[in-house]
Tab-separated table of C-alpha atoms and ligand atoms in Angstrom:
chain	number	residue	atom	x	y	z
J	29	MET	CA	-12.307	-2.493	28.834
J	30	ILE	CA	-15.010	-1.434	26.413
J	31	VAL	CA	-16.910	1.918	26.769
J	32	ILE	CA	-20.300	2.036	25.189
J	33	MET	CA	-21.335	5.669	24.339
J	34	LYS	CA	-25.055	6.619	24.538
J	35	LYS	CA	-26.874	6.796	21.251
J	36	SER	CA	-27.191	10.403	21.781
J	37	ALA	CA	-23.337	10.934	22.591
J	38	THR	CA	-21.976	13.977	20.656
J	39	ASP	CA	-18.600	14.087	19.088
J	40	GLU	CA	-17.314	16.357	21.753
J	41	GLN	CA	-18.244	13.752	24.417
J	42	ILE	CA	-16.586	10.999	22.501
J	43	GLU	CA	-13.454	13.160	22.170
J	44	GLY	CA	-13.664	13.767	25.994
J	45	VAL	CA	-13.755	10.019	26.777
J	46	VAL	CA	-10.742	9.409	24.445
J	47	LYS	CA	-8.748	12.207	26.232
J	48	LYS	CA	-9.570	10.727	29.642
J	49	ILE	CA	-8.363	7.293	28.497
J	50	SER	CA	-5.178	8.706	27.365
J	51	GLU	CA	-4.661	10.564	30.639
J	52	LEU	CA	-5.159	7.231	32.431
J	53	GLY	CA	-2.417	5.904	30.447
J	54	PHE	CA	-4.486	3.624	28.062
J	55	VAL	CA	-4.821	3.560	24.310
J	56	SER	CA	-8.297	3.843	22.772
J	57	HIS	CA	-9.702	2.473	19.603
J	58	VAL	CA	-12.851	4.131	18.545
J	59	SER	CA	-15.282	2.274	16.395
J	60	LYS	CA	-18.301	4.308	15.032
J	61	GLY	CA	-21.235	1.929	14.379
J	62	SER	CA	-24.406	2.915	12.593
J	63	GLU	CA	-26.217	3.070	15.941
J	64	ARG	CA	-23.660	4.145	18.430
J	65	THR	CA	-19.868	4.533	19.195
J	66	VAL	CA	-17.920	1.873	21.040
J	67	ILE	CA	-14.476	2.608	22.453
J	68	GLY	CA	-11.988	-0.203	23.001
J	69	VAL	CA	-9.569	0.533	25.950
J	70	VAL	CA	-6.240	-1.323	25.910
J	71	GLY	CA	-3.298	-1.305	28.071
J	72	GLU	CA	-1.911	-2.596	31.427
J	73	PHE	CA	-3.975	-1.618	34.517
J	74	SER	CA	-1.737	-0.731	37.250
J	75	LYS	CA	-3.457	-0.665	40.710
J	76	ASP	CA	-0.499	1.323	42.167
J	77	LYS	CA	-0.731	4.143	39.706
J	78	LEU	CA	-4.444	4.378	39.716
J	79	LYS	CA	-6.084	4.548	43.136
J	80	ILE	CA	-9.614	4.429	41.660
J	81	ASP	CA	-10.720	1.699	39.329
J	82	PRO	CA	-10.465	3.223	35.868
J	83	LEU	CA	-13.853	1.460	35.061
J	84	SER	CA	-15.638	3.659	37.521
J	85	LEU	CA	-13.798	6.665	36.327
J	86	LEU	CA	-14.800	6.153	32.711
J	87	SER	CA	-18.453	5.359	33.767
J	88	MET	CA	-18.766	8.890	35.062
J	89	GLU	CA	-17.655	10.595	31.810
J	90	ARG	CA	-20.391	12.519	29.913
J	91	GLY	CA	-22.195	10.528	27.074
J	92	VAL	CA	-21.149	7.123	28.463
J	93	GLU	CA	-23.678	4.463	28.761
J	94	THR	CA	-21.742	1.627	30.086
J	95	VAL	CA	-18.254	0.356	30.696
J	96	TYR	CA	-17.322	-3.275	31.126
J	97	ARG	CA	-14.191	-5.441	31.113
J	98	VAL	CA	-13.709	-7.873	28.231
J	99	SER	CA	-13.313	-11.508	29.448
J	100	LYS	CA	-11.286	-12.540	26.490
J	101	PRO	CA	-7.452	-11.975	25.980
J	102	TYR	CA	-8.252	-10.403	22.626
J	103	LYS	CA	-10.101	-7.158	22.875
J	104	LEU	CA	-10.381	-5.362	19.552
J	105	ALA	CA	-11.072	-8.590	17.668
J	106	SER	CA	-13.743	-9.567	20.143
J	107	ILE	CA	-17.491	-9.488	19.296
J	108	GLU	CA	-17.805	-7.725	22.693
J	109	ASN	CA	-15.856	-4.770	21.303
J	110	ARG	CA	-18.128	-4.442	18.283
J	111	PRO	CA	-21.409	-6.504	18.067
J	112	GLU	CA	-21.959	-5.419	14.546
J	113	PRO	CA	-20.063	-7.645	11.942
J	114	THR	CA	-17.163	-5.938	10.171
J	115	THR	CA	-17.097	-5.509	6.432
J	116	VAL	CA	-13.591	-5.134	4.883
J	117	TYR	CA	-13.587	-3.181	1.676
J	118	VAL	CA	-10.863	-3.863	-0.907
J	119	ASP	CA	-10.954	-1.467	-3.901
J	120	GLY	CA	-14.836	-1.362	-3.510
J	121	VAL	CA	-15.130	-5.094	-3.158
J	122	ALA	CA	-16.884	-6.002	0.039
J	123	ILE	CA	-15.938	-8.966	2.354
J	124	GLY	CA	-18.287	-9.432	5.180
J	125	GLU	CA	-21.710	-10.219	6.513
J	126	GLY	CA	-24.429	-10.786	3.838
J	127	LYS	CA	-21.860	-11.324	1.013
J	128	PHE	CA	-20.072	-14.394	-0.440
J	129	THR	CA	-16.807	-13.190	-1.950
J	130	VAL	CA	-14.689	-15.428	-3.923
J	131	ILE	CA	-10.903	-14.926	-4.303
J	132	ALA	CA	-9.338	-17.023	-6.974
J	133	GLY	CA	-6.118	-17.583	-8.752
J	134	PRO	CA	-3.004	-19.652	-8.955
J	135	CYS	CA	-1.017	-20.984	-6.051
J	136	SER	CA	2.203	-19.215	-7.504
J	137	VAL	CA	2.706	-16.480	-10.094
J	138	GLU	CA	4.747	-18.527	-12.734
J	139	ASN	CA	4.815	-16.484	-15.946
J	140	HIS	CA	2.873	-14.065	-18.040
J	141	HIS	CA	0.870	-16.316	-20.085
J	142	GLN	CA	-0.115	-18.572	-16.974
J	143	MET	CA	-1.150	-15.493	-14.878
J	144	ILE	CA	-3.096	-13.453	-17.601
J	145	THR	CA	-4.865	-16.647	-18.770
J	146	THR	CA	-5.876	-17.674	-15.269
J	147	ALA	CA	-6.901	-14.114	-14.148
J	148	LYS	CA	-9.241	-13.726	-17.270
J	149	GLY	CA	-10.760	-17.119	-16.494
J	150	VAL	CA	-11.380	-16.529	-12.692
J	151	LYS	CA	-12.835	-13.065	-13.630
J	152	SER	CA	-15.257	-14.218	-16.069
J	153	ALA	CA	-16.495	-17.056	-13.671
J	154	GLY	CA	-17.161	-14.362	-11.131
J	155	ALA	CA	-14.202	-14.104	-8.842
J	156	LYS	CA	-13.939	-10.859	-7.214
J	157	LEU	CA	-10.391	-10.760	-6.273
J	158	LEU	CA	-7.258	-12.428	-7.751
J	159	ARG	CA	-4.749	-14.397	-5.687
J	160	GLY	CA	-1.311	-15.436	-6.603
J	161	GLY	CA	1.973	-16.036	-4.537
J	162	ALA	CA	5.134	-14.134	-5.715
J	163	TYR	CA	7.026	-15.014	-2.281
J	164	LYS	CA	6.229	-18.736	-1.573
J	165	PRO	CA	6.519	-20.478	1.752
J	166	ARG	CA	7.967	-23.840	0.502
J	167	THR	CA	8.720	-26.708	2.837
J	168	ASN	CA	11.651	-27.511	0.660
J	169	PRO	CA	14.273	-24.878	0.265
J	170	TYR	CA	15.373	-26.385	-3.178
J	171	THR	CA	11.928	-25.970	-4.768
J	172	PHE	CA	10.590	-22.799	-6.515
J	173	GLN	CA	10.519	-19.946	-3.969
J	174	GLY	CA	8.385	-17.461	-6.169
J	175	LEU	CA	9.292	-14.861	-8.786
J	176	GLY	CA	9.446	-12.010	-6.225
J	177	GLU	CA	9.251	-8.704	-7.762
J	178	GLU	CA	8.741	-9.977	-11.314
J	179	GLY	CA	5.805	-11.832	-9.858
J	180	LEU	CA	4.263	-8.645	-8.291
J	181	LYS	CA	4.626	-6.889	-11.712
J	182	LEU	CA	2.699	-9.944	-13.448
J	183	LEU	CA	0.063	-9.399	-10.739
J	184	LYS	CA	-0.251	-5.767	-11.452
J	185	GLU	CA	-0.642	-6.453	-15.149
J	186	SER	CA	-3.279	-9.030	-14.391
J	187	LYS	CA	-5.188	-6.526	-12.456
J	188	GLU	CA	-4.963	-3.891	-15.244
J	189	VAL	CA	-6.399	-6.598	-17.654
J	190	THR	CA	-9.274	-7.827	-15.365
J	191	GLY	CA	-9.807	-4.966	-12.852
J	192	LEU	CA	-9.561	-7.716	-10.032
J	193	PRO	CA	-7.779	-6.421	-6.925
J	194	ILE	CA	-4.663	-8.570	-5.867
J	195	VAL	CA	-4.284	-10.752	-2.838
J	196	THR	CA	-0.630	-11.731	-2.290
J	197	GLU	CA	1.500	-13.010	0.493
J	198	VAL	CA	4.284	-11.105	2.237
J	199	MET	CA	6.614	-13.469	4.170
J	200	ASN	CA	9.543	-11.313	5.078
J	201	PRO	CA	9.323	-7.914	6.754
J	202	LYS	CA	12.122	-6.748	4.347
J	203	ASP	CA	9.605	-7.252	1.289
J	204	LEU	CA	6.732	-5.398	2.819
J	205	ASP	CA	7.391	-1.951	1.325
J	206	LEU	CA	7.700	-3.503	-2.052
J	207	VAL	CA	4.638	-5.790	-1.715
J	208	LEU	CA	2.552	-2.821	-0.541
J	209	GLU	CA	3.140	-1.202	-3.895
J	210	TYR	CA	1.325	-4.026	-5.596
J	211	ALA	CA	-1.009	-5.744	-3.059
J	212	ASP	CA	-4.547	-4.783	-2.322
J	213	VAL	CA	-4.677	-7.388	0.424
J	214	LEU	CA	-1.624	-8.556	2.322
J	215	GLN	CA	-1.768	-12.311	2.928
J	216	ILE	CA	-0.110	-13.627	6.128
J	217	GLY	CA	0.466	-17.366	5.438
J	218	ALA	CA	-0.239	-20.329	7.768
J	219	ARG	CA	3.441	-20.525	8.496
J	220	ASN	CA	3.802	-16.908	9.612
J	221	ILE	CA	0.506	-16.633	11.623
J	222	GLN	CA	2.641	-16.268	14.722
J	223	ASN	CA	5.420	-14.106	13.351
J	224	PHE	CA	4.574	-11.238	15.706
J	225	ALA	CA	7.226	-8.812	14.274
J	226	LEU	CA	5.508	-9.203	10.724
J	227	LEU	CA	2.212	-8.947	12.219
J	228	LYS	CA	2.954	-5.682	13.938
J	229	LEU	CA	4.288	-4.299	10.804
J	230	VAL	CA	1.346	-5.061	8.613
J	231	GLY	CA	-0.621	-3.763	11.490
J	232	GLN	CA	0.995	-0.284	10.989
J	233	THR	CA	-0.302	-0.126	7.368
J	234	THR	CA	-3.679	0.602	6.191
J	235	LYS	CA	-3.973	-2.417	3.629
J	236	PRO	CA	-6.489	-5.144	4.433
J	237	VAL	CA	-4.722	-8.095	5.889
J	238	LEU	CA	-5.782	-11.731	5.217
J	239	LEU	CA	-4.714	-13.962	8.204
J	240	LYS	CA	-4.473	-17.723	7.473
J	241	ARG	CA	-4.801	-19.899	10.424
J	242	GLY	CA	-1.687	-22.037	11.181
J	243	MET	CA	-1.765	-25.777	10.703
J	244	SER	CA	-1.434	-26.080	14.560
J	245	THR	CA	-2.894	-22.823	15.677
J	246	SER	CA	-5.913	-22.779	17.970
J	247	ILE	CA	-8.921	-20.305	17.290
J	248	GLU	CA	-7.841	-18.370	20.231
J	249	GLU	CA	-4.279	-18.033	18.889
J	250	LEU	CA	-5.579	-16.969	15.534
J	251	LEU	CA	-7.642	-14.304	17.201
J	252	MET	CA	-4.551	-13.122	19.223
J	253	SER	CA	-2.840	-12.809	15.777
J	254	ALA	CA	-5.632	-10.628	14.715
J	255	GLU	CA	-5.145	-8.568	17.886
J	256	TYR	CA	-1.583	-8.041	17.014
J	257	VAL	CA	-2.579	-6.498	13.751
J	258	MET	CA	-5.323	-4.476	15.116
J	259	SER	CA	-3.672	-3.096	18.201
J	260	GLU	CA	-1.301	-1.494	15.825
J	261	GLY	CA	-4.226	0.492	14.324
J	262	ASN	CA	-5.116	-1.583	11.343
J	263	ALA	CA	-8.666	-2.951	11.795
J	264	ASN	CA	-9.149	-4.400	8.316
J	265	VAL	CA	-8.560	-7.996	9.078
J	266	ILE	CA	-10.109	-10.975	7.260
J	267	LEU	CA	-9.625	-14.373	8.919
J	268	CYS	CA	-9.100	-17.599	6.919
J	269	GLU	CA	-9.453	-21.174	8.046
J	270	ARG	CA	-7.261	-23.362	5.642
J	271	GLY	CA	-7.262	-26.784	7.354
J	272	ILE	CA	-5.368	-27.962	10.430
J	273	ARG	CA	-3.066	-30.997	10.927
J	274	THR	CA	-4.730	-34.060	12.229
J	275	PHE	CA	-4.042	-37.724	12.215
J	276	GLU	CA	-6.017	-38.024	9.050
J	277	THR	CA	-3.826	-38.527	5.818
J	278	ALA	CA	-6.635	-38.925	3.150
J	279	THR	CA	-6.609	-35.040	2.780
J	280	ARG	CA	-3.586	-32.792	3.035
J	281	ASN	CA	-5.069	-30.954	6.110
J	282	THR	CA	-8.614	-31.312	7.874
J	283	LEU	CA	-10.786	-28.510	7.033
J	284	ASP	CA	-12.081	-27.328	10.602
J	285	ILE	CA	-15.488	-26.333	9.418
J	286	SER	CA	-16.429	-25.757	12.960
J	287	ALA	CA	-13.971	-22.850	13.063
J	288	VAL	CA	-16.669	-20.762	11.000
J	289	PRO	CA	-19.421	-20.850	13.609
J	290	VAL	CA	-17.125	-20.550	16.514
J	291	LEU	CA	-15.307	-17.606	15.019
J	292	LYS	CA	-18.616	-16.081	14.244
J	293	LYS	CA	-19.418	-16.357	17.871
J	294	LEU	CA	-16.247	-14.823	19.076
J	295	THR	CA	-15.379	-12.131	16.689
J	296	HIS	CA	-16.898	-9.472	14.364
J	297	LEU	CA	-14.295	-10.052	11.665
J	298	PRO	CA	-15.016	-11.622	8.408
J	299	VAL	CA	-14.209	-15.293	7.955
J	300	ILE	CA	-13.308	-17.041	4.796
J	301	ILE	CA	-12.299	-20.617	3.860
J	302	ASP	CA	-9.417	-21.907	1.780
J	303	PRO	CA	-10.629	-25.181	0.536
J	304	SER	CA	-7.573	-25.865	-1.613
J	305	HIS	CA	-4.842	-26.184	1.137
J	306	ALA	CA	-7.329	-27.970	3.345
J	307	ALA	CA	-8.167	-30.550	0.611
J	308	GLY	CA	-4.845	-30.963	-1.064
J	309	LYS	CA	-6.730	-32.730	-3.894
J	310	ARG	CA	-8.922	-30.885	-6.544
J	311	GLU	CA	-11.766	-33.403	-6.324
J	312	TYR	CA	-12.492	-32.423	-2.804
J	313	VAL	CA	-12.393	-28.847	-3.303
J	314	PRO	CA	-16.010	-28.311	-4.599
J	315	ALA	CA	-17.531	-30.071	-1.668
J	316	LEU	CA	-15.545	-28.143	0.876
J	317	SER	CA	-16.299	-24.926	-0.772
J	318	LYS	CA	-20.087	-25.613	-0.741
J	319	ALA	CA	-19.735	-26.615	2.941
J	320	ALA	CA	-18.209	-23.311	3.528
J	321	ILE	CA	-20.932	-21.210	2.282
J	322	ALA	CA	-23.586	-23.536	4.203
J	323	ALA	CA	-21.574	-23.169	7.338
J	324	GLY	CA	-21.848	-19.291	7.205
J	325	ALA	CA	-18.420	-18.345	5.784
J	326	ASP	CA	-18.057	-14.890	4.217
J	327	GLY	CA	-16.097	-16.228	1.175
J	328	LEU	CA	-13.433	-18.319	-0.215
J	329	ILE	CA	-9.882	-18.203	-1.331
J	330	ILE	CA	-9.318	-20.923	-3.955
J	331	GLU	CA	-6.521	-22.024	-6.217
J	332	VAL	CA	-7.296	-22.063	-9.877
J	333	HIS	CA	-4.773	-22.713	-12.624
J	334	TYR	CA	-5.225	-22.743	-16.416
J	335	LYS	CA	-3.337	-25.981	-16.768
J	336	PRO	CA	-2.884	-27.446	-13.162
J	337	GLU	CA	-0.934	-30.372	-14.483
J	338	ILE	CA	1.952	-28.252	-15.347
J	339	ALA	CA	1.599	-25.965	-12.184
J	340	ILE	CA	4.951	-25.449	-10.398
J	341	SER	CA	3.429	-25.605	-6.894
J	342	ASP	CA	0.365	-27.296	-5.458
J	343	ALA	CA	-0.594	-28.932	-8.963
J	344	SER	CA	-2.701	-31.417	-7.266
J	345	GLN	CA	-5.070	-29.111	-5.536
J	346	GLN	CA	-5.609	-26.327	-8.197
J	347	LEU	CA	-8.882	-26.368	-10.127
J	348	THR	CA	-8.959	-26.050	-13.763
J	349	ILE	CA	-10.887	-23.087	-15.089
J	350	PRO	CA	-13.898	-25.028	-16.240
J	351	GLU	CA	-14.132	-26.794	-12.834
J	352	PHE	CA	-14.107	-23.411	-11.308
J	353	GLU	CA	-16.780	-22.143	-13.589
J	354	ASP	CA	-19.112	-25.199	-12.417
J	355	LEU	CA	-18.227	-24.742	-8.866
J	356	MET	CA	-19.268	-20.914	-9.049
J	357	LYS	CA	-22.595	-21.905	-10.758
J	358	ASP	CA	-23.321	-24.173	-7.713
J	359	LEU	CA	-22.211	-21.568	-5.215
J	360	LYS	CA	-24.460	-18.856	-6.862
J	361	LYS	CA	-27.403	-21.184	-6.509
J	362	LEU	CA	-26.444	-21.853	-2.842
J	363	ALA	CA	-25.952	-18.112	-2.142
J	364	GLN	CA	-29.401	-17.326	-3.471
J	365	VAL	CA	-30.973	-20.088	-1.060
J	366	LEU	CA	-28.972	-18.560	1.742
J	367	GLY	CA	-29.702	-15.081	1.053
J	368	LYS	CA	-26.102	-14.100	0.362
J	369	GLU	CA	-24.999	-11.757	-2.416
J	370	MET	CA	-22.271	-13.060	-4.713
S	16	PEP	C1	-1.059	-19.942	-0.007
S	16	PEP	O1	-2.268	-19.529	0.039
S	16	PEP	O2	-0.391	-19.801	-1.176
S	16	PEP	C2	-0.457	-20.826	0.948
S	16	PEP	C3	0.989	-21.146	1.003
S	16	PEP	O3	-1.297	-21.152	1.979
S	16	PEP	P1	-0.959	-21.424	3.626
S	16	PEP	O4	-0.251	-20.294	4.096
S	16	PEP	O5	-2.410	-21.465	4.124
S	16	PEP	O6	-0.340	-22.847	3.490
S	17	MN	MN1	-0.611	-23.184	-2.657
């Protein structure tokens, strides 16, 4: 259920409704918009316990304008819960409506020179956040699995040099505390998008979470994963479309560009695109990136390496720094036409 408070509702009335919700055995999630406060109510409705419909009980509370049931299985992530788009802030960098925020950096953190050189390159081209994997979800267990803590330290040093906040993946619940010391955004990779234990744990933190759609995850399933994080109390969720598996083999995955307008219709959360893992080949990355901004995405996460030909992972899809610079110039022109701030 969603409780919409009147514009004139006082803090005391909002607290009264929250108290009532808790007395009825539900959990409330309060979101204070610029216009009015909306309270998401989650929990099981037991007809035996409650003789009167909780919807009517809450409708009678002071300061309440209207109460309605959310038709979707995801509640907090739903646009019905919060019609205003959510902006997620990372160290002062905004990801959300009206902005086009580019996250860039290598697939994996490999060594000091690679990381610092690439970080400086993407920063000067206009990236607002730095990506890099210290824990890598590799298909083959005999290939490079990431530098672990050493990689996290290199990310920290890159942040000190460039000022760019860090986006990095956490794969294993046992690494979460360590990753939290270094990451500004916790990335949940495509392969872990339905690792519900991990989702609950990142939901208990206050760090922004970047959720990458799985290669065979429906849009509704992606939103249910967001709901797992949000239902634990963390509303700072960014969704990412990174290509899904289809019969097509010309690209690594098929970028589901429709996911952008569909998600924009269903959720208030920011939506970004990963053109690198979608394409799998660097030559297609610029076109997919431009499609992303045109389709209404709020940003990109894109793989860039100072020397992709020697990259330890995903060598074929990482852009060189000059290629990334060219792409950023094109994106800035498009952003201007589309009225987005970059
Ligand atoms: C990544 O971003 O490094 C990555 C492994 O992507 P995905 O989880 O989308 O495959
Ligand atoms: Mn990669």
